[in-house]
């Protein structure tokens, strides 16, 4: 039947497309989407979804429940006496009212898809006849890349890249000589580390293992060093990049390490730039999870210089805080030279399909927003919107069950059809905590979710 085909497609791709849904909405299983980056490993569903499924994390739920019931009590109190919203809150409420019909419709589509609802609870199961569990017996504390990157010894920390030992026979003056690649030790901070092979590679750092997807690279540094990702800077002063290391080519030669840095006119730069900044907010919990930065820091992100000569689609995750929205639309986007085009809403649900909080809860919305903007370098003086580029974009919704704190669903693929450019899109994520095949990841902890304890062996 049609529904079974949809479900079969979902099991393959991790993306469920609703039939007969009037709005643009999909349900996503981030685990399945991420797993398309790996062959020997797979992301462990139970680890990915630990926050919204696991019973030993019931405390998290309990906390959430009290939080919700106390806010609903507050709401009830407020309902008796309608609160007076200040100007900014009114603007925020107006924006919510505009998004509300789309979000409600999207949620209705999920609730109507009984076959999908029926398997939601099983998404967090690790067991599969094909898979062998590979959980470390003792999960020691993970190193904090953020802290290690700040110490004076940071330049000395090295990661051991353990690509499969591969040998190639070369003819040298009539003799056949085997050339073998051995694991390399390379600086882990302020260094571009590229896996240009067609297979994932295991790496070792401080006795822990990390999985590096095929044809991907990471640059782990503080914001101040982001300039090193820019081709002109790199070409003009190679010393700016400490060491450029790559894992020797094994099977393909599609991605030469220097392709990340060649001159702008020969196709460097990125066509898709996803950014999830560490915005400041009042949550004490957030402060424990990662450092935040004041808004003005993001004005200095060199977005224009990261853009490919064919232009780029820029996606920026924002909070529902009105003051932040205004800053982004009035100051940040103009300073980056990008033009707002549409929004992608991430609607968060629990394993039973219900929303993670009441849709109308003022300070605790069950959705977040990715603002989509275009930058076209062909225009005079930097970025400019070119008509017809990438197709017209409408607001859309992605529904998923959240993973770890602040972890966003991997939406890159859903945006591909809007990405400008002729070649295969070149993609980068800024402030990344994970890696994806074919992507560049920059941030102060891009290896965070690459720790092998988030993975199972296939
Ligand atoms: N998109 C990520 C995910 O899905 O897991 C979450 C990104 S989180 C909102 C922001 C990230 O920015 C955190 O990893 C944080 O450590 C990092 N960050 C904070 N200050 C930074 C700085 N000065 N330089 C580089 N990265 C920084």
CSV table of N, CA and C in Angstrom, one decimal, residues 64 68 96 103 320 345-350 354-369 397-400 402:
chain,number,residue,atom,x,y,z
A,64,UNK,N,11.3,18.2,33.8
A,64,UNK,CA,10.5,18.9,32.7
A,64,UNK,C,9.0,19.0,33.1
A,68,UNK,N,6.9,22.2,33.4
A,68,UNK,CA,5.7,22.4,32.6
A,68,UNK,C,4.5,22.7,33.5
A,96,UNK,N,4.3,34.3,16.6
A,96,UNK,CA,3.8,33.0,17.0
A,96,UNK,C,2.5,32.7,16.3
A,103,UNK,N,2.2,25.2,12.0
A,103,UNK,CA,2.6,24.2,13.0
A,103,UNK,C,1.5,23.2,13.4
A,320,UNK,N,13.5,31.8,20.1
A,320,UNK,CA,12.2,32.5,19.9
A,320,UNK,C,12.2,33.9,20.6
A,345,UNK,N,10.8,25.5,10.4
A,345,UNK,CA,10.5,25.3,11.8
A,345,UNK,C,10.8,23.8,12.2
A,346,UNK,N,11.4,23.7,13.4
A,346,UNK,CA,11.7,22.3,13.9
A,346,UNK,C,10.7,22.1,15.0
A,347,UNK,N,9.7,21.2,14.8
A,347,UNK,CA,8.7,21.0,15.8
A,347,UNK,C,9.1,19.7,16.6
A,348,UNK,N,9.1,19.9,17.9
A,348,UNK,CA,9.6,18.8,18.7
A,348,UNK,C,8.5,18.0,19.4
A,349,UNK,N,8.6,16.6,19.2
A,349,UNK,CA,7.6,15.8,19.7
A,349,UNK,C,8.2,14.7,20.6
A,350,UNK,N,7.3,14.1,21.4
A,350,UNK,CA,7.8,13.0,22.3
A,350,UNK,C,7.5,11.7,21.5
A,354,UNK,N,3.1,13.4,20.8
A,354,UNK,CA,2.5,14.6,21.4
A,354,UNK,C,3.7,15.7,21.4
A,355,UNK,N,3.3,17.0,21.4
A,355,UNK,CA,4.3,18.0,21.4
A,355,UNK,C,5.1,18.0,22.7
A,356,UNK,N,6.4,18.4,22.7
A,356,UNK,CA,7.1,18.4,24.0
A,356,UNK,C,6.6,19.4,25.0
A,357,UNK,N,5.9,20.4,24.6
A,357,UNK,CA,5.2,21.3,25.5
A,357,UNK,C,4.0,21.9,24.8
A,358,UNK,N,3.2,22.6,25.5
A,358,UNK,CA,2.0,23.2,24.9
A,358,UNK,C,2.5,24.2,23.9
A,359,UNK,N,1.8,24.2,22.7
A,359,UNK,CA,2.2,25.1,21.6
A,359,UNK,C,2.2,26.5,22.0
A,360,UNK,N,1.3,26.9,22.9
A,360,UNK,CA,1.1,28.3,23.2
A,360,UNK,C,1.9,28.7,24.5
A,361,UNK,N,2.7,27.8,25.0
A,361,UNK,CA,3.4,28.2,26.2
A,361,UNK,C,4.4,29.3,25.9
A,362,UNK,N,4.3,30.5,26.5
A,362,UNK,CA,5.0,31.6,26.0
A,362,UNK,C,6.5,31.5,26.0
A,363,UNK,N,7.1,31.0,27.2
A,363,UNK,CA,8.5,31.0,27.3
A,363,UNK,C,9.1,29.6,27.0
A,364,UNK,N,8.3,28.7,26.5
A,364,UNK,CA,8.7,27.3,26.4
A,364,UNK,C,8.1,26.7,25.2
A,365,UNK,N,8.3,27.3,24.0
A,365,UNK,CA,7.7,26.8,22.8
A,365,UNK,C,8.2,25.4,22.4
A,366,UNK,N,7.4,24.5,21.8
A,366,UNK,CA,7.9,23.2,21.4
A,366,UNK,C,8.5,23.3,20.0
A,367,UNK,N,9.0,24.5,19.6
A,367,UNK,CA,9.6,24.6,18.3
A,367,UNK,C,10.8,25.6,18.3
A,368,UNK,N,11.7,25.3,17.3
A,368,UNK,CA,12.8,26.3,17.1
A,368,UNK,C,12.8,26.7,15.7
A,369,UNK,N,13.5,27.6,15.3
A,369,UNK,CA,13.5,28.2,13.9
A,369,UNK,C,14.8,28.3,13.3
A,397,UNK,N,8.3,22.7,7.7
A,397,UNK,CA,8.3,22.1,9.1
A,397,UNK,C,9.1,20.8,9.1
A,398,UNK,N,10.0,20.6,10.0
A,398,UNK,CA,10.6,19.3,10.2
A,398,UNK,C,10.2,18.9,11.6
A,399,UNK,N,9.6,17.7,11.7
A,399,UNK,CA,9.2,17.2,13.1
A,399,UNK,C,10.1,16.1,13.5
A,400,UNK,N,10.6,16.1,14.7
A,400,UNK,CA,11.5,15.0,15.2
A,400,UNK,C,11.4,15.0,16.7
A,402,UNK,N,13.6,15.1,19.9
A,402,UNK,CA,14.9,15.7,20.2
A,402,UNK,C,15.9,14.7,20.7
